[in-house]
Amino acid sequence: MNLQELLHKDELTRDEIIYLLHLTDKEDLQQLYARADEVRAQYCGDEVHLRGIIEISNFCEQNCVYCGLRQDNNSLPRYRMTPEEVIETARIITNLGIFTIVLQSGEDNHFDTDIISYIIYQIRQQSNAAITLSLGERTFDEYRAWKIAGADRYLLKHETANANLYESYHLKQKLSERVDHLKFLKSIGYQIGSGNLIGLPMQTSEDLADDILLCKELDLDMAAFGPFIPSPNTPYQHKLSGEAELTLKVTAIARLVLKKVHIPATTALDTIDPIGRERGLTAGANIVMPDLTPFPYREQYQIYPGKRGSQDDPLESTARLQKRIEALGRKISYKRGDSLKLDLQQPL
Ligand code: 5AD
Ligand code: SF4
C-alpha cells in the first residue's frame, strides 16, 4: 500500500499509526498534514472555534513530576481569583464574542462544590456561553452538582495511555481511575475532552499510538495534543522538550483516526514553535484556546516556562491570535462550537 492509500483508509490499525509516526521525509509529512487538513474540512468545516480560558487558581494538591504547578514547587507564588473576578472575566470573554468559557485550575479543593456551582450559575445567568470545567480529578458528586448548575463540558487529559508511565509520572494516581472519571463524566451528559503530553521521558511511538487509540475508545468530543516542555523546580526540569514535528504528526494522525472531534492547536505547540498555531491549524486542528486570565495571575500560571502570551495583555494577545487565524484564510466562529457528536449525547 502506498502512502496515499494508507492516508485514505477509513480505519488505521495500531501498526499503521506507528508507521505514520515514524515518517520523516518532508514530502511524506506534507502529504500527511494535507490529508489531515482535508479530513478536518470534511468533518468540521473551515470555522475555527475559540475557547476563552480563565485560570482561576494555580494551587494544586497533585505532584505530577512534569508540571510547574505541582504542590511541592515552593518557588511558585500561588493565587486564587475571587468568584467575582472570575464572573467578571467571563463577562469580558462573552463581550468579545467568544462563547465558550473554560474554568481551569490545578486540583484545588478550596474551590469546592458550592463555590464552583455559584460561579457556573452566575455565568449561566449572564450569557448562553458553553461552560467547560478543567479542574482536575474531583468527586463524582461534584461532577454531578456542577452539571446540574449548568456546566456543559469537562476537560481531563489522560496524559499517557501507558499505565506504567502514568504511575511513574503521577505518584498518587492511576490511569484506570482517570479513564473511569472520563467515562462517568460522559455518562452524565458532559461533552468530554482529553489528550496527552508528547515527548515525555521514556515515552515511545507505541505509547503515542495507544494515546490516539484511547481517545478513540473514549469517544471524545475534544482531544488535545501538546508537547512536554521541561519546567524549572520540577523533577523533570533537565529533561528534553517534546518536539514540534512529533506533536504535529500526532495531531494529524489523530485527525485521521478521530474524524469528528474538536482538536486544538495548542499554546504549548505555539510556545516551542513560532508558527505552532498555524502549523497545527493546517495539520488537522480546528480550535484555539486564548488565555484571558487577567494580570497579575496569567504570569503565575506557570505549568511550563515561557508560555506564549502569558506576558501580554489578554485582549491584545487574543486579537493577535484572531488575526493569525484569519491570515490562514480560516473563519472564526462566534458560536458555542458544541460537540460535533452532540446528537449522540445522553441527557443527565
Ligand atoms: N509541559 C507541557 N504541558 C504540561 N502540562 C503539565 N505540565 C506540562 C509541561 N511541563 C499540561 C498537562 C496537564 C495540563 C495542566 O498542562 O497535560 O493536563
Ligand atoms: Fe496539578 Fe494538573 Fe499540574 Fe498535575 S498537571 S500538578 S494535576 S495542575
Coordinates of C-alpha atoms and ligand atoms in Angstrom, one line a residue:
M1 CA 0.0 0.0 0.0
N2 CA 1.4 3.4 -0.9
L3 CA 1.2 6.4 1.5
Q4 CA -1.8 8.0 -0.2
E5 CA -3.8 4.7 0.1
L6 CA -2.8 4.5 3.7
L7 CA -3.9 8.1 4.4
H8 CA -7.3 7.4 2.7
K9 CA -8.0 4.3 4.8
D10 CA -11.2 4.6 6.9
E11 CA -9.7 2.9 9.9
L12 CA -6.0 2.8 10.8
T13 CA -4.5 -0.1 12.8
R14 CA -2.1 0.4 15.7
D15 CA 0.8 -0.7 13.4
E16 CA -0.2 1.7 10.7
I17 CA -0.4 4.6 13.2
I18 CA 3.1 3.7 14.4
Y19 CA 4.3 3.6 10.8
L20 CA 2.9 7.1 10.2
L21 CA 4.5 8.4 13.5
H22 CA 7.9 7.3 12.1
L23 CA 7.6 9.3 8.8
T24 CA 10.5 11.8 8.5
D25 CA 10.7 12.6 4.8
K26 CA 9.5 16.2 4.2
E27 CA 7.2 15.3 1.3
D28 CA 5.6 12.4 3.2
L29 CA 4.9 14.7 6.1
Q30 CA 3.4 17.2 3.8
Q31 CA 1.1 14.5 2.4
L32 CA 0.1 13.5 6.0
Y33 CA -0.6 17.1 7.0
A34 CA -2.5 17.9 3.8
R35 CA -4.7 14.8 4.2
A36 CA -5.4 15.7 7.9
D37 CA -6.4 19.2 6.7
E38 CA -8.8 17.7 4.2
V39 CA -10.4 15.4 6.8
R40 CA -10.7 18.3 9.2
A41 CA -12.5 20.3 6.5
Q42 CA -14.8 17.4 5.6
Y43 CA -15.9 16.7 9.2
C44 CA -15.6 20.0 11.0
G45 CA -15.7 22.7 8.3
D46 CA -13.4 25.7 7.9
E47 CA -14.5 27.6 11.1
V48 CA -12.1 27.9 14.0
H49 CA -13.8 27.8 17.4
L50 CA -12.4 29.9 20.2
R51 CA -12.4 28.8 23.9
G52 CA -11.6 31.6 26.4
I53 CA -9.6 30.2 29.3
I54 CA -9.7 31.6 32.8
E55 CA -7.0 30.2 35.1
I56 CA -8.9 30.6 38.3
S57 CA -6.3 29.1 40.7
N58 CA -2.7 27.8 40.4
F59 CA -2.9 25.8 43.7
C60 CA -2.6 22.1 43.1
E61 CA -2.8 19.1 45.5
Q62 CA -1.1 16.8 43.0
N63 CA 2.5 16.3 42.3
C64 CA 2.8 15.4 38.6
V65 CA 6.5 15.2 38.0
Y66 CA 6.5 17.3 34.8
C67 CA 4.3 20.2 36.0
G68 CA 5.3 23.6 37.4
L69 CA 2.1 23.8 39.4
R70 CA 2.9 20.6 41.4
Q71 CA 2.3 21.0 45.1
D72 CA 6.0 20.6 46.1
N73 CA 7.1 23.5 43.9
N74 CA 7.6 26.1 46.7
S75 CA 9.1 28.7 44.4
L76 CA 5.8 29.5 42.6
P77 CA 3.7 32.3 44.1
R78 CA 0.2 30.9 44.4
Y79 CA -3.1 32.8 43.8
R80 CA -6.8 32.2 43.7
M81 CA -9.2 34.5 41.8
T82 CA -12.3 35.6 43.7
P83 CA -15.6 34.3 42.3
E84 CA -16.4 38.0 41.4
E85 CA -13.2 38.3 39.4
V86 CA -13.9 35.0 37.6
I87 CA -17.5 36.1 36.8
E88 CA -16.3 39.5 35.5
T89 CA -13.7 37.9 33.3
A90 CA -16.3 35.6 31.9
R91 CA -18.4 38.7 31.0
I92 CA -15.4 40.2 29.2
I93 CA -14.9 37.0 27.2
T94 CA -18.5 36.8 26.1
N95 CA -18.4 40.5 25.2
L96 CA -15.6 39.6 22.8
G97 CA -18.0 37.2 21.1
I98 CA -16.3 34.1 22.5
F99 CA -19.0 31.7 23.6
T100 CA -17.0 29.0 25.4
I101 CA -15.6 29.8 28.9
V102 CA -13.1 27.4 30.2
L103 CA -12.6 27.4 34.0
Q104 CA -9.1 26.0 34.6
S105 CA -7.1 25.3 37.7
G106 CA -4.8 22.8 39.5
E107 CA -6.6 20.3 41.8
D108 CA -7.7 22.9 44.3
N109 CA -10.3 21.8 46.8
H110 CA -10.6 25.4 48.1
F111 CA -12.9 25.8 45.1
D112 CA -15.4 23.4 46.5
T113 CA -18.8 22.1 45.2
D114 CA -20.6 25.3 46.2
I115 CA -18.1 27.9 45.1
I116 CA -17.8 26.3 41.6
S117 CA -21.6 25.9 41.4
Y118 CA -22.1 29.5 42.3
I119 CA -19.6 30.7 39.6
I120 CA -21.2 28.4 37.0
Y121 CA -24.7 29.6 37.9
Q122 CA -23.7 33.3 37.7
I123 CA -22.0 32.8 34.3
R124 CA -25.2 31.0 33.1
Q125 CA -27.3 34.0 34.2
Q126 CA -25.3 36.4 32.1
S127 CA -25.0 34.6 28.8
N128 CA -25.6 31.5 26.9
A129 CA -21.9 30.6 26.6
A130 CA -20.9 27.0 27.0
I131 CA -19.0 26.3 30.3
T132 CA -16.1 23.9 30.3
L133 CA -14.5 22.8 33.5
S134 CA -10.9 21.8 33.7
L135 CA -10.3 21.4 37.4
G136 CA -8.6 18.0 37.6
E137 CA -9.9 14.8 39.2
R138 CA -12.8 15.7 41.5
T139 CA -15.5 13.6 43.1
F140 CA -18.4 12.1 41.1
D141 CA -20.8 14.0 43.3
E142 CA -19.1 17.3 42.4
Y143 CA -19.2 16.5 38.7
R144 CA -22.9 15.8 39.0
A145 CA -23.6 19.0 41.0
W146 CA -21.7 21.2 38.5
K147 CA -23.6 19.6 35.6
I148 CA -26.8 20.5 37.3
A149 CA -25.6 24.0 38.0
G150 CA -25.1 24.4 34.2
A151 CA -21.6 23.2 33.2
D152 CA -21.5 21.7 29.7
R153 CA -18.1 20.2 29.2
Y154 CA -15.2 18.7 31.2
L155 CA -11.6 18.6 30.1
L156 CA -9.4 16.0 31.8
K157 CA -6.3 14.9 29.9
H158 CA -5.3 11.2 30.2
E159 CA -1.6 12.4 29.7
T160 CA -0.4 9.0 28.7
A161 CA -2.2 5.7 27.8
N162 CA 0.7 3.7 29.2
A163 CA -0.4 2.7 32.7
N164 CA 3.2 2.1 34.0
L165 CA 4.4 5.5 32.7
Y166 CA 1.2 7.1 34.1
E167 CA 2.1 5.8 37.6
S168 CA 5.7 7.0 37.4
Y169 CA 4.5 10.5 36.5
H170 CA 1.6 10.7 39.0
L171 CA 2.7 9.0 42.2
K172 CA -0.8 9.1 43.8
Q173 CA -3.0 8.4 40.7
K174 CA -3.9 5.5 38.4
L175 CA -4.7 5.6 34.7
S176 CA -7.7 3.3 35.2
E177 CA -9.2 5.8 37.6
R178 CA -8.7 8.7 35.2
V179 CA -10.4 6.6 32.5
D180 CA -13.3 5.9 34.9
H181 CA -13.7 9.6 35.6
L182 CA -13.9 10.4 31.9
K183 CA -16.5 7.6 31.3
F184 CA -18.6 8.8 34.3
L185 CA -18.4 12.4 33.0
K186 CA -19.6 11.3 29.6
S187 CA -22.4 9.1 31.2
I188 CA -24.0 12.1 32.9
G189 CA -24.0 14.2 29.8
Y190 CA -20.8 16.2 29.7
Q191 CA -19.1 16.7 26.4
I192 CA -15.6 15.4 27.3
G193 CA -12.1 16.4 26.3
S194 CA -8.9 14.5 27.0
G195 CA -5.5 14.2 25.4
N196 CA -1.8 13.6 26.1
L197 CA 1.6 15.0 26.5
I198 CA 4.1 14.4 23.7
G199 CA 7.8 13.8 24.2
L200 CA 7.7 12.8 27.9
P201 CA 10.8 11.0 29.2
M202 CA 10.6 7.2 28.4
Q203 CA 7.6 7.6 26.1
T204 CA 7.7 5.6 22.8
S205 CA 5.8 5.8 19.5
E206 CA 3.8 2.7 20.6
D207 CA 2.7 4.8 23.6
L208 CA 1.6 7.7 21.3
A209 CA -0.3 5.3 19.1
D210 CA -2.1 4.0 22.2
D211 CA -2.9 7.6 23.2
I212 CA -4.7 8.2 19.9
L213 CA -6.5 4.8 20.2
L214 CA -7.5 5.6 23.8
C215 CA -9.0 8.9 22.6
K216 CA -11.0 6.9 20.0
E217 CA -12.2 4.3 22.5
L218 CA -13.3 7.1 24.9
D219 CA -15.4 8.6 22.1
L220 CA -14.2 12.1 23.0
D221 CA -15.7 15.3 21.9
M222 CA -12.4 17.1 22.1
A223 CA -8.8 15.9 22.1
A224 CA -5.7 17.9 22.8
F225 CA -2.1 17.0 21.9
G226 CA 0.6 19.2 23.4
P227 CA 4.4 18.9 23.7
F228 CA 6.1 18.4 27.1
I229 CA 8.1 21.4 28.0
P230 CA 10.6 21.0 30.9
S231 CA 9.6 23.2 33.8
P232 CA 12.0 24.6 36.4
N233 CA 11.8 23.4 40.0
T234 CA 10.3 20.0 39.0
P235 CA 11.9 16.6 38.9
Y236 CA 11.9 16.8 35.0
Q237 CA 13.5 20.2 34.8
H238 CA 16.6 18.9 32.9
K239 CA 14.7 16.5 30.5
L240 CA 14.5 17.2 26.8
S241 CA 11.5 19.1 25.4
G242 CA 8.9 17.4 23.2
E243 CA 9.3 18.2 19.5
A244 CA 7.0 20.3 17.4
E245 CA 7.2 17.9 14.4
L246 CA 6.2 14.9 16.5
T247 CA 3.3 17.0 18.0
L248 CA 2.1 17.8 14.5
K249 CA 2.3 14.2 13.5
V250 CA 0.3 13.1 16.4
T251 CA -2.3 15.9 15.8
A252 CA -2.6 15.0 12.1
I253 CA -2.9 11.2 12.7
A254 CA -5.4 11.8 15.5
R255 CA -7.5 13.8 13.0
L256 CA -7.4 10.8 10.6
V257 CA -8.4 8.4 13.3
L258 CA -10.9 10.5 15.4
K259 CA -12.5 12.5 12.5
K260 CA -15.5 14.3 14.1
V261 CA -13.7 15.6 17.1
H262 CA -12.6 19.1 18.1
I263 CA -8.8 19.3 18.2
P264 CA -6.9 22.5 19.4
A265 CA -3.8 24.0 18.0
T266 CA -2.2 24.2 21.5
T267 CA -0.5 27.0 23.3
A268 CA 2.3 24.6 24.2
L269 CA 3.0 23.9 20.5
D270 CA 2.9 27.7 19.8
T271 CA 5.4 28.1 22.7
I272 CA 8.1 25.8 21.2
D273 CA 7.4 26.8 17.5
P274 CA 6.9 30.5 16.4
I275 CA 4.3 29.4 13.9
G276 CA 3.0 26.5 16.0
R277 CA -0.7 27.6 15.8
E278 CA -0.6 28.0 12.1
R279 CA 1.1 24.6 11.7
G280 CA -1.5 22.9 14.0
L281 CA -4.4 24.5 12.2
T282 CA -3.2 23.3 8.8
A283 CA -2.5 19.8 10.1
G284 CA -5.9 18.8 11.5
A285 CA -6.7 21.2 14.3
N286 CA -9.9 23.3 14.3
I287 CA -9.9 25.1 17.7
V288 CA -7.8 27.7 19.5
M289 CA -7.9 28.4 23.2
P290 CA -6.9 32.0 24.0
D291 CA -5.9 32.7 27.6
L292 CA -7.9 35.5 29.0
T293 CA -6.8 35.3 32.6
P294 CA -6.1 38.9 33.9
F295 CA -2.9 40.2 35.2
P296 CA -1.1 39.5 37.5
Y297 CA -2.4 35.9 37.6
R298 CA -1.7 35.0 34.0
E299 CA 2.1 35.2 34.6
Q300 CA 1.8 33.0 37.6
Y301 CA 0.0 30.1 35.9
Q302 CA 3.4 28.6 35.1
I303 CA 2.8 25.0 34.1
Y304 CA 5.9 25.3 31.9
P305 CA 8.2 28.3 31.3
G306 CA 7.7 30.9 28.6
K307 CA 4.1 30.2 27.9
R308 CA 3.2 32.2 24.8
G309 CA 1.1 35.2 25.5
S310 CA 1.4 35.0 29.3
Q311 CA 3.3 38.3 29.5
D312 CA 0.9 40.1 27.1
D313 CA -2.3 41.9 27.6
P314 CA -5.1 39.3 27.4
L315 CA -7.2 41.3 24.9
E316 CA -4.3 42.2 22.7
S317 CA -2.9 38.7 22.6
T318 CA -6.4 37.3 21.8
A319 CA -6.8 39.9 19.0
R320 CA -3.4 38.9 17.6
L321 CA -4.4 35.2 17.6
Q322 CA -7.6 36.1 15.8
K323 CA -5.5 37.9 13.1
R324 CA -3.2 34.9 12.8
I325 CA -6.2 32.6 12.2
E326 CA -7.8 34.9 9.6
A327 CA -4.4 35.2 7.8
L328 CA -4.7 31.5 7.1
G329 CA -7.9 32.1 5.3
R330 CA -10.0 30.5 8.1
K331 CA -13.2 31.9 9.5
I332 CA -13.6 32.5 13.2
S333 CA -16.8 31.1 14.7
Y334 CA -18.7 33.3 17.1
K335 CA -20.9 30.4 18.3
R336 CA -20.5 28.0 21.1
G337 CA -19.0 25.3 18.9
D338 CA -20.5 22.4 20.7
S339 CA -19.5 18.8 20.2
L340 CA -19.8 17.6 16.6
K341 CA -21.4 14.5 18.0
L342 CA -24.0 16.3 20.1
D343 CA -26.9 14.4 18.7
L344 CA -25.4 11.3 20.3
Q345 CA -25.2 12.9 23.8
Q346 CA -27.0 11.3 26.8
P347 CA -29.1 13.7 28.9
L348 CA -28.5 13.9 32.7
Ligands
5AD1 N1 4.7 20.9 29.5 C1 3.6 20.9 28.8 N2 2.3 20.7 29.3 C2 2.2 20.4 30.6 N3 1.2 20.1 31.3 C3 1.6 19.9 32.6 N4 2.9 20.1 32.7 C4 3.3 20.4 31.4 C5 4.6 20.6 30.8 N5 5.7 20.6 31.6 C6 -0.2 20.0 30.9 C7 -0.8 18.7 31.2 C8 -2.0 19.0 32.1 C9 -2.2 20.5 32.0 C10 -2.4 21.1 33.3 O1 -1.0 21.0 31.5 O2 -1.2 18.0 30.0 O3 -3.1 18.3 31.7
SF4_2 FE1 -1.7 19.7 39.2 FE2 -2.6 19.3 36.7 FE3 -0.1 20.2 37.1 FE4 -0.8 17.7 37.8 S1 -0.8 18.5 35.7 S2 0.4 19.1 39.0 S3 -2.9 17.9 38.5 S4 -2.0 21.3 37.5

